[in-house]
Coordinates of C-alpha atoms and ligand atoms in Angstrom, one line a residue:
M1 CA -0.2 0.0 0.3
S2 CA 1.4 3.5 -0.9
L3 CA 1.9 5.9 1.8
F4 CA -0.8 8.3 0.2
N5 CA -3.3 5.1 0.5
F6 CA -2.3 4.3 4.0
L7 CA -2.9 7.7 5.1
V8 CA -6.2 7.8 3.3
S9 CA -7.3 4.6 4.7
K10 CA -6.4 5.9 8.5
T11 CA -7.7 9.3 8.6
I12 CA -10.9 8.9 6.3
M13 CA -13.2 8.4 9.3
H14 CA -12.3 11.9 10.6
V15 CA -12.1 14.0 7.4
P16 CA -15.1 16.6 7.2
K17 CA -18.1 16.1 5.4
P18 CA -17.8 18.6 2.4
I19 CA -14.3 17.1 1.9
V20 CA -15.7 13.8 1.6
S21 CA -19.0 15.1 -0.6
Y22 CA -16.2 16.2 -3.2
F23 CA -14.4 12.9 -3.6
A24 CA -18.0 11.1 -3.5
K25 CA -19.7 13.4 -5.7
G26 CA -18.9 11.8 -9.0
Y27 CA -19.5 7.8 -7.5
I28 CA -23.4 8.7 -6.4
A29 CA -26.2 9.8 -8.3
G30 CA -27.6 12.2 -5.9
S31 CA -29.8 12.1 -2.7
T32 CA -33.2 10.9 -4.2
L33 CA -35.1 8.3 -6.5
D34 CA -35.5 11.3 -9.3
D35 CA -31.4 11.6 -9.0
A36 CA -31.1 7.7 -9.9
I37 CA -33.9 7.9 -12.4
R38 CA -32.4 10.9 -14.1
V39 CA -28.6 9.5 -14.3
T40 CA -30.1 6.2 -15.6
K41 CA -32.1 7.8 -18.3
E42 CA -28.6 9.5 -19.7
L43 CA -26.9 6.0 -19.3
N44 CA -29.5 4.3 -21.3
Q45 CA -29.2 6.9 -23.8
Q46 CA -25.5 6.2 -24.1
G47 CA -26.0 2.4 -24.8
M48 CA -25.7 1.6 -21.0
M49 CA -28.0 -0.4 -18.5
T50 CA -27.8 0.3 -14.9
T51 CA -28.6 -1.6 -11.2
I52 CA -30.0 1.0 -9.3
D53 CA -28.8 0.9 -5.4
I54 CA -30.2 2.6 -2.2
L55 CA -27.7 3.8 -0.1
G56 CA -27.8 2.2 3.4
E57 CA -26.2 -1.0 4.9
F58 CA -25.7 -1.7 8.6
I59 CA -29.3 -0.7 10.0
T60 CA -30.1 -1.4 13.9
R61 CA -34.0 -1.6 13.9
I62 CA -36.1 -4.4 11.3
D63 CA -38.6 -0.9 10.7
Q64 CA -35.6 0.1 9.1
A65 CA -35.3 -2.9 6.8
V66 CA -39.0 -2.5 6.1
A67 CA -38.6 1.0 4.8
F68 CA -35.5 0.0 2.8
K69 CA -37.8 -2.5 1.0
N70 CA -40.6 0.0 0.6
N71 CA -38.0 1.9 -1.1
G72 CA -36.9 -1.1 -3.3
L73 CA -40.5 -1.3 -4.5
E74 CA -40.2 2.2 -5.5
I75 CA -37.7 1.8 -7.6
L76 CA -39.0 -1.3 -9.2
Q77 CA -41.8 0.4 -10.0
A78 CA -40.4 3.7 -11.5
I79 CA -37.8 1.3 -13.6
D80 CA -41.4 0.3 -15.2
Q81 CA -43.0 3.7 -15.0
H82 CA -40.2 5.2 -17.1
K83 CA -39.4 1.9 -18.8
L84 CA -35.7 2.4 -18.1
N85 CA -33.4 -0.4 -18.9
A86 CA -32.6 -1.1 -15.2
N87 CA -32.6 -3.5 -12.2
L88 CA -32.3 -3.6 -8.7
S89 CA -29.3 -4.1 -6.2
I90 CA -30.2 -4.8 -2.4
K91 CA -28.1 -5.9 0.3
P92 CA -29.0 -8.4 2.7
T93 CA -27.9 -6.3 5.9
Q94 CA -30.1 -3.5 4.2
M95 CA -33.0 -5.7 4.8
G96 CA -32.3 -6.9 8.0
L97 CA -29.9 -10.1 7.9
T98 CA -28.0 -9.7 11.2
L99 CA -31.1 -8.6 13.3
D100 CA -33.9 -11.2 12.3
K101 CA -33.1 -13.7 9.5
E102 CA -36.6 -14.9 8.5
R103 CA -38.0 -11.6 8.3
C104 CA -35.1 -10.6 6.3
F105 CA -35.6 -13.1 3.8
E106 CA -39.5 -12.5 3.5
L107 CA -38.7 -8.7 3.0
I108 CA -36.3 -9.9 0.0
H109 CA -38.9 -12.4 -1.0
E110 CA -41.4 -9.8 -1.7
L111 CA -39.0 -7.5 -3.6
V112 CA -38.0 -10.6 -6.1
A113 CA -42.0 -11.5 -6.2
E114 CA -42.6 -8.1 -7.5
A115 CA -39.5 -8.1 -9.8
K116 CA -40.9 -11.2 -11.4
R117 CA -44.1 -9.7 -11.9
I118 CA -42.8 -6.5 -13.6
N119 CA -40.5 -8.9 -15.4
N120 CA -37.3 -7.0 -14.1
F121 CA -34.5 -8.7 -12.0
I122 CA -33.1 -8.6 -8.2
R123 CA -28.9 -8.5 -7.9
I124 CA -28.6 -9.6 -4.0
D125 CA -24.9 -7.9 -3.4
M126 CA -22.6 -9.9 -1.2
E127 CA -21.2 -8.8 1.6
D128 CA -18.5 -9.6 4.4
I129 CA -18.1 -13.0 5.3
P130 CA -20.2 -13.6 8.3
T131 CA -23.1 -13.0 5.9
T132 CA -21.8 -15.1 2.9
D133 CA -24.1 -18.3 3.7
D134 CA -26.9 -16.9 4.7
T135 CA -27.0 -15.0 1.0
L136 CA -26.0 -18.2 -0.7
E137 CA -28.8 -19.8 1.0
F138 CA -31.4 -17.1 0.0
F139 CA -30.1 -17.3 -3.6
R140 CA -31.2 -20.8 -3.8
K141 CA -34.5 -20.4 -2.4
L142 CA -35.4 -17.4 -4.3
R143 CA -34.1 -19.0 -7.6
E144 CA -36.2 -22.3 -7.2
E145 CA -39.3 -20.1 -7.2
F146 CA -38.3 -17.3 -9.5
P147 CA -35.6 -18.3 -12.3
G148 CA -34.7 -15.7 -14.4
H149 CA -35.6 -12.7 -11.4
V150 CA -32.7 -13.1 -9.3
G151 CA -29.2 -13.6 -9.1
T152 CA -26.5 -13.0 -6.3
V153 CA -22.9 -12.1 -6.1
L154 CA -19.4 -14.0 -5.6
Q155 CA -16.1 -12.8 -4.9
A156 CA -12.9 -13.4 -6.3
Y157 CA -10.7 -13.0 -3.2
L158 CA -12.4 -15.7 -1.5
R159 CA -10.9 -18.9 -1.4
R160 CA -14.1 -20.8 -1.1
T161 CA -15.7 -19.1 -4.6
P162 CA -14.7 -21.9 -6.7
Q163 CA -16.2 -24.6 -4.5
D164 CA -19.3 -22.4 -4.4
I165 CA -19.3 -22.0 -8.3
I166 CA -19.4 -25.8 -8.4
D167 CA -21.8 -26.4 -5.8
L168 CA -24.5 -23.8 -7.1
A169 CA -24.3 -25.6 -10.4
D170 CA -27.7 -27.6 -9.8
G171 CA -30.1 -24.7 -10.5
Y172 CA -30.2 -21.3 -12.5
Q173 CA -27.3 -19.7 -12.2
N174 CA -27.1 -15.7 -12.4
Y175 CA -24.1 -14.1 -10.8
R176 CA -22.1 -10.7 -10.5
L177 CA -18.5 -11.7 -10.6
C178 CA -16.3 -9.1 -8.5
K179 CA -13.1 -8.9 -6.4
G180 CA -14.4 -8.1 -3.2
I181 CA -14.4 -4.8 -1.2
Y182 CA -14.6 -6.2 2.4
I183 CA -11.3 -6.4 4.6
E184 CA -11.2 -10.2 5.3
P185 CA -8.8 -12.6 7.0
R186 CA -5.9 -14.0 5.0
L187 CA -7.2 -17.4 6.1
H188 CA -10.2 -17.0 4.1
A189 CA -9.4 -14.3 1.5
W190 CA -6.6 -14.0 -1.0
K191 CA -4.7 -11.1 -0.4
H192 CA -2.0 -11.1 -3.4
P193 CA -3.5 -9.2 -6.2
Q194 CA -2.3 -11.8 -8.9
A195 CA -4.1 -14.6 -7.0
I196 CA -7.1 -12.6 -6.7
N197 CA -7.0 -12.0 -10.7
R198 CA -5.9 -15.6 -11.5
N199 CA -8.8 -17.0 -9.3
Y200 CA -11.3 -14.1 -10.9
V201 CA -10.4 -15.6 -14.3
T202 CA -10.8 -19.3 -13.1
C203 CA -14.0 -18.5 -11.8
L204 CA -15.1 -16.5 -14.6
E205 CA -14.4 -19.5 -16.6
R206 CA -16.0 -22.5 -14.6
M207 CA -19.5 -19.9 -14.2
F208 CA -19.2 -19.6 -18.4
K209 CA -18.5 -23.5 -18.8
Q210 CA -21.5 -24.3 -16.2
G211 CA -23.9 -22.2 -18.5
A212 CA -23.9 -19.3 -16.0
Y213 CA -25.2 -15.9 -16.9
V214 CA -22.1 -13.5 -15.5
G215 CA -22.0 -9.8 -14.9
I216 CA -18.5 -9.3 -15.3
A217 CA -17.9 -6.5 -12.3
T218 CA -14.7 -4.7 -12.5
H219 CA -12.5 -2.0 -13.7
D220 CA -9.2 -4.0 -13.8
E221 CA -8.0 -3.4 -17.3
S222 CA -6.2 -6.7 -17.6
L223 CA -9.6 -8.6 -16.0
V224 CA -11.4 -6.8 -18.8
F225 CA -9.0 -8.2 -21.5
E226 CA -9.0 -11.8 -20.3
A227 CA -12.7 -11.8 -20.1
M228 CA -12.9 -10.4 -23.5
N229 CA -10.9 -13.6 -24.5
L230 CA -12.7 -16.0 -22.9
V231 CA -16.1 -14.5 -24.2
R232 CA -14.4 -15.3 -28.0
E233 CA -12.8 -18.7 -27.1
L234 CA -16.1 -19.9 -25.9
G235 CA -18.1 -18.3 -28.7
L236 CA -20.7 -16.7 -26.1
K237 CA -23.1 -14.1 -27.6
P238 CA -23.5 -10.4 -26.0
D239 CA -26.8 -11.7 -24.3
Q240 CA -25.0 -14.1 -22.5
Y241 CA -22.9 -11.8 -20.3
E242 CA -22.6 -8.3 -19.4
F243 CA -19.6 -6.3 -18.0
Q244 CA -20.3 -4.2 -15.0
M245 CA -18.9 -1.1 -13.3
L246 CA -19.3 1.7 -10.6
L247 CA -20.9 5.0 -11.6
G248 CA -18.1 7.9 -12.3
V249 CA -15.1 5.1 -12.7
D250 CA -13.0 5.1 -15.9
E251 CA -15.2 6.3 -18.1
E252 CA -12.7 5.7 -21.1
L253 CA -12.8 1.9 -20.0
R254 CA -16.6 1.9 -20.3
K255 CA -16.4 3.4 -24.1
I256 CA -14.1 0.5 -25.0
I257 CA -16.2 -2.0 -23.7
V258 CA -19.2 -0.9 -25.3
D259 CA -17.7 0.3 -28.4
N260 CA -16.8 -3.5 -28.7
G261 CA -20.1 -4.6 -28.8
H262 CA -20.6 -5.9 -25.2
R263 CA -23.5 -4.9 -23.0
L264 CA -22.3 -2.5 -20.0
R265 CA -24.5 -2.3 -16.6
I266 CA -23.3 1.1 -14.7
Y267 CA -23.9 0.5 -10.6
V268 CA -26.2 3.5 -9.8
P269 CA -26.1 4.4 -5.9
Y270 CA -28.0 7.3 -4.4
G271 CA -29.7 7.8 -1.2
Q272 CA -29.4 10.4 1.7
D273 CA -27.1 7.9 3.6
W274 CA -23.8 9.0 1.4
L275 CA -21.6 10.0 3.8
P276 CA -21.1 6.6 5.9
Y277 CA -20.6 4.7 2.4
S278 CA -18.7 7.1 1.0
K279 CA -16.1 6.8 3.9
R280 CA -16.3 3.5 4.0
R281 CA -15.7 3.1 0.4
L282 CA -12.8 5.8 0.6
K283 CA -11.1 3.6 3.6
E284 CA -11.6 0.3 2.0
N285 CA -10.5 1.8 -1.3
P286 CA -7.9 4.5 -1.3
F287 CA -8.0 4.6 -5.0
I288 CA -11.4 6.2 -5.2
A289 CA -9.3 9.5 -3.7
Q290 CA -6.4 9.2 -6.1
H291 CA -8.9 8.7 -9.0
A292 CA -10.6 12.0 -7.8
L293 CA -7.4 13.7 -7.2
R294 CA -6.2 12.7 -10.4
Q295 CA -9.4 14.7 -11.9
M296 CA -9.0 17.3 -9.8
F297 CA -5.7 17.9 -11.4
G298 CA -6.6 17.0 -15.1
L299 CA -4.1 13.9 -14.9
K300 CA -4.2 10.7 -16.5
K301 CA -3.7 7.5 -15.1
H302 CA -0.9 6.4 -17.3
Ligands
FDA401 P1 -9.2 -2.7 -9.0 O1 -9.3 -2.7 -7.7 O2 -7.7 -3.6 -8.9 O3 -9.2 -1.4 -9.5 C1 -8.8 -1.0 -11.2 C2 -8.7 -0.2 -11.3 O4 -9.8 0.9 -11.3 C3 -7.6 0.7 -10.6 O5 -7.1 1.8 -11.4 C4 -8.5 2.0 -9.5 O6 -8.0 2.9 -9.4 C5 -9.9 1.8 -10.1 N1 -10.9 1.5 -9.3 C6 -11.4 0.3 -8.8 N2 -12.5 0.6 -8.1 C7 -12.6 2.4 -8.1 C8 -13.2 3.3 -7.5 N3 -14.5 3.0 -7.0 N4 -13.3 4.6 -7.7 C9 -12.4 5.0 -8.6 N5 -11.3 4.1 -9.4 C10 -11.9 3.0 -8.9 N6 -17.6 -5.6 -4.0 C11 -18.2 -6.9 -3.2 O7 -17.8 -7.0 -2.0 N7 -19.8 -7.0 -3.2 C12 -20.6 -6.6 -3.9 O8 -21.7 -6.7 -4.2 C13 -19.8 -5.7 -5.3 N8 -20.7 -5.3 -6.1 C14 -19.9 -4.6 -7.1 C15 -20.6 -4.2 -8.3 C16 -20.4 -3.7 -9.1 C17 -20.9 -3.3 -10.3 C18 -18.7 -3.1 -9.2 C19 -18.0 -2.6 -10.5 C20 -17.9 -3.5 -8.2 C21 -18.5 -4.3 -7.2 N9 -17.9 -4.3 -6.1 C22 -18.7 -5.5 -5.3 C23 -16.8 -3.9 -5.7 C24 -15.5 -4.8 -6.1 O9 -15.4 -6.3 -5.4 C25 -14.0 -4.1 -6.0 O10 -13.8 -4.3 -4.8 C26 -14.2 -3.0 -7.0 O11 -14.6 -3.1 -8.0 C27 -12.4 -2.9 -7.4 O12 -11.6 -4.1 -8.4 P2 -11.6 -4.1 -9.6 O13 -11.9 -4.9 -10.1 O14 -12.2 -2.5 -10.4 O15 -9.9 -3.4 -9.5

């Protein structure tokens, strides 16, 4: 870790709101659903799809989870009403996983049922290790009832992921594959960037060969290169996979992906709860601050 990254990750929790706001601005659609709709319309016009995410993770009361579920229903209705090319991403802890697992499942079930009703899709994001088993269990149950309308996320930094992919081969498979953002113990997660990338490619190949639909979520050019190679070698059609990127990150890479005939979905977060989200993202990935500073000074990455 560079000195800059080290300093960002150690001090970020004490940085004043206006400064975090400066760094966070490009990565969040705004504070209201209207902001997410506006950004989605713009991206749709540029040939990209989106997945909308309402910010908020570590809740303390189950009524907050119910409120988030209601927000999720509003998002689905807005997508339907405005005929947007978008779906919804949710976090299990936002739906109360750490408070009441059964109630959490009911809330997610309600969202996926609504997604099926309007022919849309819910992506269940993957959070930290204590939530992995429950998240996969929810996905297993929901895909039985709603195949085609629910997917989850697998993280290439986890040592267990290749086996999870094999274990999940016995049903409808729809995954987002990402490196993983949480700080996990080395006993469970690869730490070396090359090991994570090799595992990413191994997992992606296995998913494709098992017939999974994959959202290839990365801004790492070397992984985009590997994924494009795999797509070509396996003769996949553009509707069998998609690339995924976060709002505000590497618009040049976005263009490369789209111009090469691949589908691309942008993750569009919005909400009032942007401050803790942004601080966590900055702490977990000080690259964000580097990226914002580069933009501020008009510097290129290479
Ligand atoms: P890497 O971190 O090596 O970054 C490659 C390049 O992109 C670097 O140059 C870096 O500076 C730049 N970059 C990466 N992230 C950036 C950012 N936020 N801002 C500015 N520059 C950035 N994780 C998880 O655990 N559970 C989940 O459900 C999801 N969901 C998810 C959805 C989508 C659409 C994406 C793109 C990512 C996630 N993630 C996630 C996060 C993911 O696990 C991972 O932490 C980040 O994408 C960074 O990894 P990269 O593959 O981009 O490579």
